[in-house]
mmCIF file of C-alpha atoms in Angstrom:
data_model
loop_
_atom_site.group_PDB
_atom_site.id
_atom_site.type_symbol
_atom_site.label_atom_id
_atom_site.label_comp_id
_atom_site.label_asym_id
_atom_site.label_seq_id
_atom_site.Cartn_x
_atom_site.Cartn_y
_atom_site.Cartn_z
ATOM 1 C CA MET B 1 0.000 0.000 0.000
ATOM 2 C CA ALA B 2 1.433 3.362 -1.041
ATOM 3 C CA HIS B 3 0.926 6.830 0.397
ATOM 4 C CA ASN B 4 -1.907 8.375 -1.626
ATOM 5 C CA GLY B 5 -0.395 11.866 -2.034
ATOM 6 C CA PHE B 6 3.077 10.676 -3.043
ATOM 7 C CA LEU B 7 1.547 8.128 -5.412
ATOM 8 C CA ALA B 8 -0.496 10.811 -7.201
ATOM 9 C CA PHE B 9 2.698 12.790 -7.897
ATOM 10 C CA ALA B 10 4.520 9.638 -9.057
ATOM 11 C CA ARG B 11 1.744 8.713 -11.490
ATOM 12 C CA GLU B 12 1.747 12.201 -12.947
ATOM 13 C CA LEU B 13 5.525 12.155 -13.308
ATOM 14 C CA VAL B 14 5.474 8.840 -15.193
ATOM 15 C CA ALA B 15 2.662 10.055 -17.448
ATOM 16 C CA VAL B 16 4.585 13.231 -18.325
ATOM 17 C CA ALA B 17 8.031 11.673 -18.726
ATOM 18 C CA GLU B 18 7.321 8.204 -20.174
ATOM 19 C CA GLU B 19 7.937 9.175 -23.822
ATOM 20 C CA THR B 20 11.256 10.836 -22.965
ATOM 21 C CA ILE B 21 12.289 7.876 -20.799
ATOM 22 C CA ALA B 22 11.409 5.406 -23.564
ATOM 23 C CA GLU B 23 13.350 7.422 -26.148
ATOM 24 C CA LEU B 24 16.461 7.678 -23.961
ATOM 25 C CA CYS B 25 16.350 3.993 -22.980
ATOM 26 C CA HIS B 26 16.160 3.087 -26.688
ATOM 27 C CA GLN B 27 19.004 5.474 -27.522
ATOM 28 C CA TYR B 28 21.243 4.196 -24.680
ATOM 29 C CA PRO B 29 20.282 0.525 -24.194
ATOM 30 C CA SER B 30 23.255 -0.284 -21.949
ATOM 31 C CA TYR B 31 22.487 2.540 -19.493
ATOM 32 C CA THR B 32 20.649 2.253 -16.164
ATOM 33 C CA CYS B 33 17.400 4.168 -15.708
ATOM 34 C CA ALA B 34 17.895 6.097 -12.441
ATOM 35 C CA VAL B 35 15.302 8.107 -10.520
ATOM 36 C CA THR B 36 16.297 10.485 -7.738
ATOM 37 C CA GLY B 37 14.836 13.149 -5.480
ATOM 38 C CA HIS B 38 15.084 14.863 -2.085
ATOM 39 C CA SER B 39 12.399 15.033 0.643
ATOM 40 C CA LEU B 40 9.006 15.035 -1.137
ATOM 41 C CA GLY B 41 10.946 14.281 -4.308
ATOM 42 C CA GLY B 42 12.626 11.329 -2.586
ATOM 43 C CA GLY B 43 9.272 9.744 -1.753
ATOM 44 C CA VAL B 44 7.974 10.423 -5.256
ATOM 45 C CA ALA B 45 11.169 8.966 -6.753
ATOM 46 C CA THR B 46 10.668 5.763 -4.751
ATOM 47 C CA LEU B 47 7.131 5.205 -6.018
ATOM 48 C CA THR B 48 8.081 6.302 -9.548
ATOM 49 C CA ALA B 49 10.744 3.592 -9.647
ATOM 50 C CA LEU B 50 8.191 1.032 -8.454
ATOM 51 C CA LEU B 51 5.687 2.125 -11.118
ATOM 52 C CA LEU B 52 8.335 1.914 -13.837
ATOM 53 C CA ARG B 53 9.246 -1.574 -12.652
ATOM 54 C CA GLU B 54 5.619 -2.725 -12.680
ATOM 55 C CA ASN B 55 5.165 -1.375 -16.195
ATOM 56 C CA GLN B 56 8.407 -2.985 -17.288
ATOM 57 C CA GLN B 57 7.262 -6.398 -16.040
ATOM 58 C CA GLY B 58 3.640 -5.940 -17.130
ATOM 59 C CA ARG B 59 2.419 -7.230 -13.776
ATOM 60 C CA PRO B 60 -0.934 -6.384 -12.147
ATOM 61 C CA SER B 61 -0.676 -4.223 -9.046
ATOM 62 C CA GLN B 62 -1.738 -5.244 -5.560
ATOM 63 C CA ALA B 63 -5.445 -5.773 -5.085
ATOM 64 C CA GLY B 64 -7.496 -3.418 -2.970
ATOM 65 C CA PRO B 65 -9.282 -0.059 -3.003
ATOM 66 C CA SER B 66 -7.625 2.915 -4.648
ATOM 67 C CA GLY B 67 -7.708 6.705 -4.573
ATOM 68 C CA ALA B 68 -9.762 8.631 -2.019
ATOM 69 C CA ALA B 69 -11.693 5.516 -0.989
ATOM 70 C CA ALA B 70 -8.470 3.774 0.019
ATOM 71 C CA GLU B 71 -7.200 6.823 1.858
ATOM 72 C CA ALA B 72 -10.426 7.126 3.813
ATOM 73 C CA ALA B 73 -10.410 3.434 4.659
ATOM 74 C CA THR B 74 -6.771 2.715 5.428
ATOM 75 C CA GLY B 75 -4.689 5.875 4.951
ATOM 76 C CA PRO B 76 -2.524 4.702 2.009
ATOM 77 C CA ALA B 77 -3.518 3.727 -1.511
ATOM 78 C CA PRO B 78 -2.231 0.704 -3.453
ATOM 79 C CA LEU B 79 -0.040 0.912 -6.525
ATOM 80 C CA GLU B 80 -2.913 0.931 -8.992
ATOM 81 C CA GLY B 81 -3.900 3.339 -11.712
ATOM 82 C CA PRO B 82 -3.426 4.424 -15.322
ATOM 83 C CA VAL B 83 0.326 3.849 -15.315
ATOM 84 C CA ALA B 84 0.500 0.547 -13.453
ATOM 85 C CA GLY B 85 -0.785 -3.000 -13.481
ATOM 86 C CA GLU B 86 -3.199 -4.128 -16.171
ATOM 87 C CA ASP B 87 -3.111 -0.732 -17.934
ATOM 88 C CA ALA B 88 0.647 -0.949 -18.481
ATOM 89 C CA ALA B 89 0.289 -2.075 -22.084
ATOM 90 C CA ALA B 90 -2.041 0.810 -22.919
ATOM 91 C CA ALA B 91 0.138 3.356 -21.172
ATOM 92 C CA GLY B 92 3.310 2.006 -22.783
ATOM 93 C CA THR B 93 6.386 0.553 -21.139
ATOM 94 C CA PRO B 94 8.901 3.399 -20.774
ATOM 95 C CA VAL B 95 11.738 1.163 -19.516
ATOM 96 C CA PRO B 96 12.279 -1.878 -21.772
ATOM 97 C CA PRO B 97 12.917 -5.337 -20.300
ATOM 98 C CA GLY B 98 16.585 -5.853 -19.465
ATOM 99 C CA THR B 99 17.226 -2.224 -18.466
ATOM 100 C CA ARG B 100 18.131 -1.869 -14.796
ATOM 101 C CA ILE B 101 16.019 0.575 -12.753
ATOM 102 C CA GLU B 102 17.563 2.323 -9.736
ATOM 103 C CA CYS B 103 16.218 4.867 -7.258
ATOM 104 C CA TYR B 104 18.350 7.166 -5.090
ATOM 105 C CA ALA B 105 16.064 8.755 -2.506
ATOM 106 C CA TRP B 106 17.535 11.462 -0.250
ATOM 107 C CA ALA B 107 15.653 12.324 2.961
ATOM 108 C CA PRO B 108 12.581 10.514 1.593
ATOM 109 C CA GLY B 109 9.184 10.606 3.190
ATOM 110 C CA THR B 110 7.616 7.368 4.438
ATOM 111 C CA VAL B 111 5.628 6.040 1.491
ATOM 112 C CA PHE B 112 4.865 2.331 1.749
ATOM 113 C CA ALA B 113 3.382 -0.358 4.016
ATOM 114 C CA PRO B 114 3.927 -3.160 4.692
ATOM 115 C CA ILE B 115 7.541 -2.750 3.682
ATOM 116 C CA GLU B 116 7.995 -6.535 3.407
ATOM 117 C CA GLN B 117 5.886 -6.587 0.217
ATOM 118 C CA LEU B 118 8.371 -4.452 -1.707
ATOM 119 C CA PRO B 119 10.728 -6.181 -4.149
ATOM 120 C CA GLN B 120 14.234 -6.819 -2.874
ATOM 121 C CA ASN B 121 17.195 -5.156 -4.542
ATOM 122 C CA ASP B 122 18.669 -7.362 -7.265
ATOM 123 C CA ASP B 123 20.461 -7.159 -10.614
ATOM 124 C CA SER B 124 17.484 -5.544 -12.356
ATOM 125 C CA PHE B 125 16.062 -3.217 -9.704
ATOM 126 C CA ALA B 126 17.250 -1.345 -6.605
ATOM 127 C CA ILE B 127 16.118 1.386 -4.216
ATOM 128 C CA TYR B 128 18.718 3.169 -2.081
ATOM 129 C CA SER B 129 17.454 5.585 0.581
ATOM 130 C CA PHE B 130 19.712 7.991 2.476
ATOM 131 C CA VAL B 131 19.033 9.553 5.888
ATOM 132 C CA ASN B 132 21.190 12.274 7.394
ATOM 133 C CA HIS B 133 21.668 11.629 11.141
ATOM 134 C CA GLY B 134 18.626 13.014 13.002
ATOM 135 C CA ASP B 135 16.566 14.106 9.971
ATOM 136 C CA MET B 136 12.944 13.873 11.089
ATOM 137 C CA VAL B 137 11.288 13.541 7.661
ATOM 138 C CA PRO B 138 12.219 9.857 7.024
ATOM 139 C CA ARG B 139 10.788 9.135 10.507
ATOM 140 C CA LEU B 140 7.624 11.149 9.870
ATOM 141 C CA SER B 141 4.752 8.650 9.859
ATOM 142 C CA ARG B 142 1.257 8.993 11.324
ATOM 143 C CA ARG B 143 2.189 6.403 13.929
ATOM 144 C CA ASN B 144 5.345 8.264 14.992
ATOM 145 C CA ILE B 145 3.540 11.608 15.110
ATOM 146 C CA MET B 146 0.873 10.143 17.388
ATOM 147 C CA LYS B 147 3.543 8.611 19.611
ATOM 148 C CA MET B 148 5.446 11.890 19.811
ATOM 149 C CA VAL B 149 2.284 13.780 20.759
ATOM 150 C CA HIS B 150 1.591 11.359 23.618
ATOM 151 C CA VAL B 151 5.183 11.668 24.884
ATOM 152 C CA LEU B 152 5.172 15.474 24.680
ATOM 153 C CA LEU B 153 1.849 15.669 26.523
ATOM 154 C CA SER B 154 3.241 13.434 29.262
ATOM 155 C CA THR B 155 6.199 15.770 29.813
ATOM 156 C CA ASP B 156 3.826 18.613 30.708
ATOM 157 C CA ASP B 157 3.618 17.099 34.186
ATOM 158 C CA LEU B 158 7.383 17.353 34.728
ATOM 159 C CA ALA B 159 8.543 20.113 37.068
ATOM 160 C CA MET B 160 10.737 22.040 34.600
ATOM 161 C CA GLY B 161 10.611 24.924 32.123
ATOM 162 C CA ASP B 162 10.058 24.590 28.382
ATOM 163 C CA ARG B 163 13.730 25.035 27.460
ATOM 164 C CA GLU B 164 14.879 22.522 30.065
ATOM 165 C CA ARG B 165 12.201 20.046 28.971
ATOM 166 C CA MET B 166 13.261 20.297 25.323
ATOM 167 C CA SER B 167 16.910 19.915 26.302
ATOM 168 C CA TYR B 168 16.062 16.631 27.987
ATOM 169 C CA LEU B 169 13.920 15.428 25.086
ATOM 170 C CA VAL B 170 16.702 15.853 22.523
ATOM 171 C CA GLY B 171 19.301 14.316 24.842
ATOM 172 C CA ARG B 172 21.492 17.336 25.563
ATOM 173 C CA GLU B 173 21.146 16.865 29.325
ATOM 174 C CA GLN B 174 20.958 13.819 31.546
ATOM 175 C CA LEU B 175 17.599 13.270 33.188
ATOM 176 C CA PRO B 176 17.432 12.677 36.945
ATOM 177 C CA LEU B 177 16.638 9.022 37.614
ATOM 178 C CA VAL B 178 13.115 9.647 38.896
ATOM 179 C CA VAL B 179 12.246 11.902 35.939
ATOM 180 C CA ALA B 180 13.858 9.475 33.482
ATOM 181 C CA GLN B 181 11.647 6.688 34.786
ATOM 182 C CA GLN B 182 8.578 8.879 34.248
ATOM 183 C CA VAL B 183 9.605 9.631 30.657
ATOM 184 C CA VAL B 184 10.325 5.948 29.893
ATOM 185 C CA GLN B 185 6.914 5.055 31.289
ATOM 186 C CA ALA B 186 5.323 7.761 29.125
ATOM 187 C CA ILE B 187 7.031 6.382 26.010
ATOM 188 C CA ASP B 188 5.816 2.856 26.808
ATOM 189 C CA GLN B 189 2.275 4.133 27.348
ATOM 190 C CA ALA B 190 2.407 6.094 24.092
ATOM 191 C CA GLU B 191 3.482 2.957 22.206
ATOM 192 C CA GLU B 192 0.575 1.004 23.713
ATOM 193 C CA ARG B 193 -1.939 3.710 22.755
ATOM 194 C CA VAL B 194 -0.674 3.832 19.181
ATOM 195 C CA GLN B 195 -0.829 0.040 18.861
ATOM 196 C CA HIS B 196 -4.430 0.014 20.063
ATOM 197 C CA GLN B 197 -5.353 2.627 17.446
ATOM 198 C CA ASN B 198 -4.266 0.241 14.662
ATOM 199 C CA ILE B 199 -2.609 2.971 12.568
ATOM 200 C CA THR B 200 -0.998 1.884 9.294
ATOM 201 C CA GLU B 201 2.701 2.660 9.557
ATOM 202 C CA MET B 202 4.361 3.974 6.410
ATOM 203 C CA LYS B 203 8.117 3.343 6.195
ATOM 204 C CA VAL B 204 11.118 4.264 4.064
ATOM 205 C CA ALA B 205 11.737 1.790 1.236
ATOM 206 C CA GLY B 206 14.781 -0.051 -0.070
ATOM 207 C CA GLU B 207 18.259 -0.334 1.417
ATOM 208 C CA ILE B 208 18.607 2.495 3.917
ATOM 209 C CA PHE B 209 21.905 4.222 4.638
ATOM 210 C CA ALA B 210 22.440 6.664 7.498
ATOM 211 C CA PHE B 211 25.035 9.433 7.541
ATOM 212 C CA LEU B 212 26.388 9.464 11.109
ATOM 213 C CA PRO B 213 28.760 12.139 12.458
ATOM 214 C CA ILE B 214 31.901 10.604 13.889
ATOM 215 C CA VAL B 215 32.134 11.598 17.546
ATOM 216 C CA ASN B 216 34.820 11.438 20.167
ATOM 217 C CA PRO B 217 33.733 8.649 22.556
ATOM 218 C CA THR B 218 35.130 10.645 25.489
ATOM 219 C CA ASP B 219 33.273 13.951 25.174
ATOM 220 C CA LYS B 220 30.665 12.972 22.513
ATOM 221 C CA LYS B 221 31.743 15.885 20.282
ATOM 222 C CA ASP B 222 32.096 15.717 16.503
ATOM 223 C CA VAL B 223 35.557 14.887 15.206
ATOM 224 C CA GLY B 224 36.399 17.206 12.320
ATOM 225 C CA SER B 225 32.881 17.054 10.830
ATOM 226 C CA MET B 226 33.530 13.600 9.359
ATOM 227 C CA TYR B 227 30.740 11.115 8.636
ATOM 228 C CA SER B 228 30.416 7.379 8.275
ATOM 229 C CA LEU B 229 27.811 5.698 6.085
ATOM 230 C CA ARG B 230 25.998 2.896 7.885
ATOM 231 C CA GLN B 231 23.152 0.619 6.845
ATOM 232 C CA VAL B 232 20.019 0.529 9.015
ATOM 233 C CA THR B 233 16.651 -1.188 8.666
ATOM 234 C CA ALA B 234 13.275 0.405 8.035
ATOM 235 C CA ASP B 235 12.064 -0.895 11.396
ATOM 236 C CA GLU B 236 14.983 0.690 13.249
ATOM 237 C CA LEU B 237 14.313 4.014 11.578
ATOM 238 C CA ALA B 238 10.567 3.864 12.229
ATOM 239 C CA SER B 239 11.001 2.912 15.894
ATOM 240 C CA GLN B 240 12.668 6.192 16.861
ATOM 241 C CA LEU B 241 10.910 9.251 18.193
ATOM 242 C CA LEU B 242 10.951 12.254 15.865
ATOM 243 C CA LEU B 243 12.978 14.267 18.375
ATOM 244 C CA VAL B 244 16.090 12.114 18.163
ATOM 245 C CA SER B 245 18.402 15.136 18.058
ATOM 246 C CA ASP B 246 18.344 18.922 18.217
ATOM 247 C CA SER B 247 19.260 18.959 14.514
ATOM 248 C CA ALA B 248 16.126 17.073 13.416
ATOM 249 C CA VAL B 249 15.129 19.973 11.132
ATOM 250 C CA SER B 250 18.515 21.272 9.974
ATOM 251 C CA ASP B 251 19.714 17.748 9.099
ATOM 252 C CA HIS B 252 16.961 17.641 6.464
ATOM 253 C CA ALA B 253 18.371 20.493 4.354
ATOM 254 C CA THR B 254 19.871 19.663 0.958
ATOM 255 C CA SER B 255 23.062 21.462 2.009
ATOM 256 C CA ALA B 256 23.333 19.198 5.067
ATOM 257 C CA TYR B 257 23.135 16.116 2.850
ATOM 258 C CA MET B 258 25.746 17.592 0.504
ATOM 259 C CA GLN B 259 28.083 18.179 3.443
ATOM 260 C CA ALA B 260 27.573 14.667 4.788
ATOM 261 C CA MET B 261 28.087 13.103 1.356
ATOM 262 C CA GLU B 262 31.302 15.040 0.751
ATOM 263 C CA ARG B 263 32.736 14.138 4.166
ATOM 264 C CA VAL B 264 32.058 10.401 4.283
ATOM 265 C CA VAL B 265 35.190 8.491 5.252
ATOM 266 C CA ALA B 266 35.916 4.770 5.124
ATOM 267 C CA PRO B 267 35.248 2.911 8.391
ATOM 268 C CA THR B 268 38.232 2.166 10.653
ATOM 269 C CA PRO B 269 38.341 0.341 14.019
ATOM 270 C CA GLN B 270 38.440 3.710 15.796
ATOM 271 C CA ILE B 271 35.405 4.966 13.831
ATOM 272 C CA GLU B 272 33.558 1.712 14.513
ATOM 273 C CA ARG B 273 34.086 2.198 18.273
ATOM 274 C CA SER B 274 32.967 5.812 18.003
ATOM 275 C CA LEU B 275 29.782 4.847 16.158
ATOM 276 C CA SER B 276 29.027 2.079 18.645
ATOM 277 C CA ASN B 277 29.321 4.547 21.510
ATOM 278 C CA GLY B 278 27.011 6.975 19.706
ATOM 279 C CA ALA B 279 24.502 4.356 18.593
ATOM 280 C CA GLU B 280 21.744 5.838 20.713
ATOM 281 C CA ASP B 281 21.465 8.653 18.163
ATOM 282 C CA ILE B 282 20.286 6.360 15.365
ATOM 283 C CA GLY B 283 19.094 3.154 17.024
ATOM 284 C CA SER B 284 20.621 -0.283 16.626
ATOM 285 C CA LEU B 285 23.166 -0.022 13.830
ATOM 286 C CA GLY B 286 23.508 -2.682 11.170
ATOM 287 C CA ASP B 287 26.513 -3.694 9.124
ATOM 288 C CA VAL B 288 28.530 -1.283 7.027
ATOM 289 C CA GLY B 289 26.500 -0.342 3.941
ATOM 290 C CA SER B 290 26.620 -2.494 0.826
ATOM 291 C CA LEU B 291 27.295 0.389 -1.564
ATOM 292 C CA THR B 292 30.530 -0.182 -3.448
ATOM 293 C CA GLU B 293 33.374 2.318 -3.519
ATOM 294 C CA ASP B 294 32.555 3.074 -7.178
ATOM 295 C CA GLN B 295 28.913 3.809 -6.324
ATOM 296 C CA LEU B 296 29.932 6.045 -3.429
ATOM 297 C CA ALA B 297 32.404 7.918 -5.616
ATOM 298 C CA ALA B 298 29.729 8.408 -8.295
ATOM 299 C CA LEU B 299 27.287 9.769 -5.735
ATOM 300 C CA LYS B 300 29.882 12.213 -4.409
ATOM 301 C CA LYS B 301 30.502 13.389 -7.981
ATOM 302 C CA GLU B 302 26.769 14.079 -8.462
ATOM 303 C CA PHE B 303 26.779 16.341 -5.390
ATOM 304 C CA ARG B 304 29.578 18.579 -6.677
#
């Protein structure tokens, strides 16, 4: 099931660009068809790549309601419509069979559920999503918003000012034990409330890579504004509160992603220890990302 608003943009994009895509794919048959975007564009790019793949394979889309009816019933809409599924032949197949389709989504919105139904990356298709440290947009789902609201409401009972409360929420100051227990209890209660409301949880698609600042494990300060690229799961990303850092908004900027991309360094034992000590900023970290050195170099070139 896809997010209805993002899907509408993706359908329109395919309808407008399909002739140009088909012409270029015919002119350069050995090239990969790549879709990319940032923020709203990242979510649209993800669904555009999925639509192109469905058209390429001529497969019917998932069954279920579509459009406004689906949104009213479940929140998201399925990948159905004039540029997908059974109408693929009528709409044309912009990307011919045998041409690899790739998506590079930067700071993408959460666009799909359940994430397990998406195709896995392989030799013919791949989605790569990139998240800069505490960027809130890739964590911005209805479920997470509801959970954050419950947690913020619970902190109103704490005996502290607004600035002090926010400082605790983003982790700049250590909470007293008694207050910390109250906050943990509030988070648990918020999770229970959200589960009972049965809210469909949109998530970020594809292989997800997080840009993490390298910090000194002693004083937790950044070391020369260097970053490491680490792979995380959609569940890890979705499980975090929106206020994971005081840079949740600024980390979303295109310039912030450009800086992170330009300053990625290869992992070393010292960096691995640093990231492990700072893991609370991103959740449970997975293995080093599967992007090759050539892919990383190509991405850096695109940002210059």
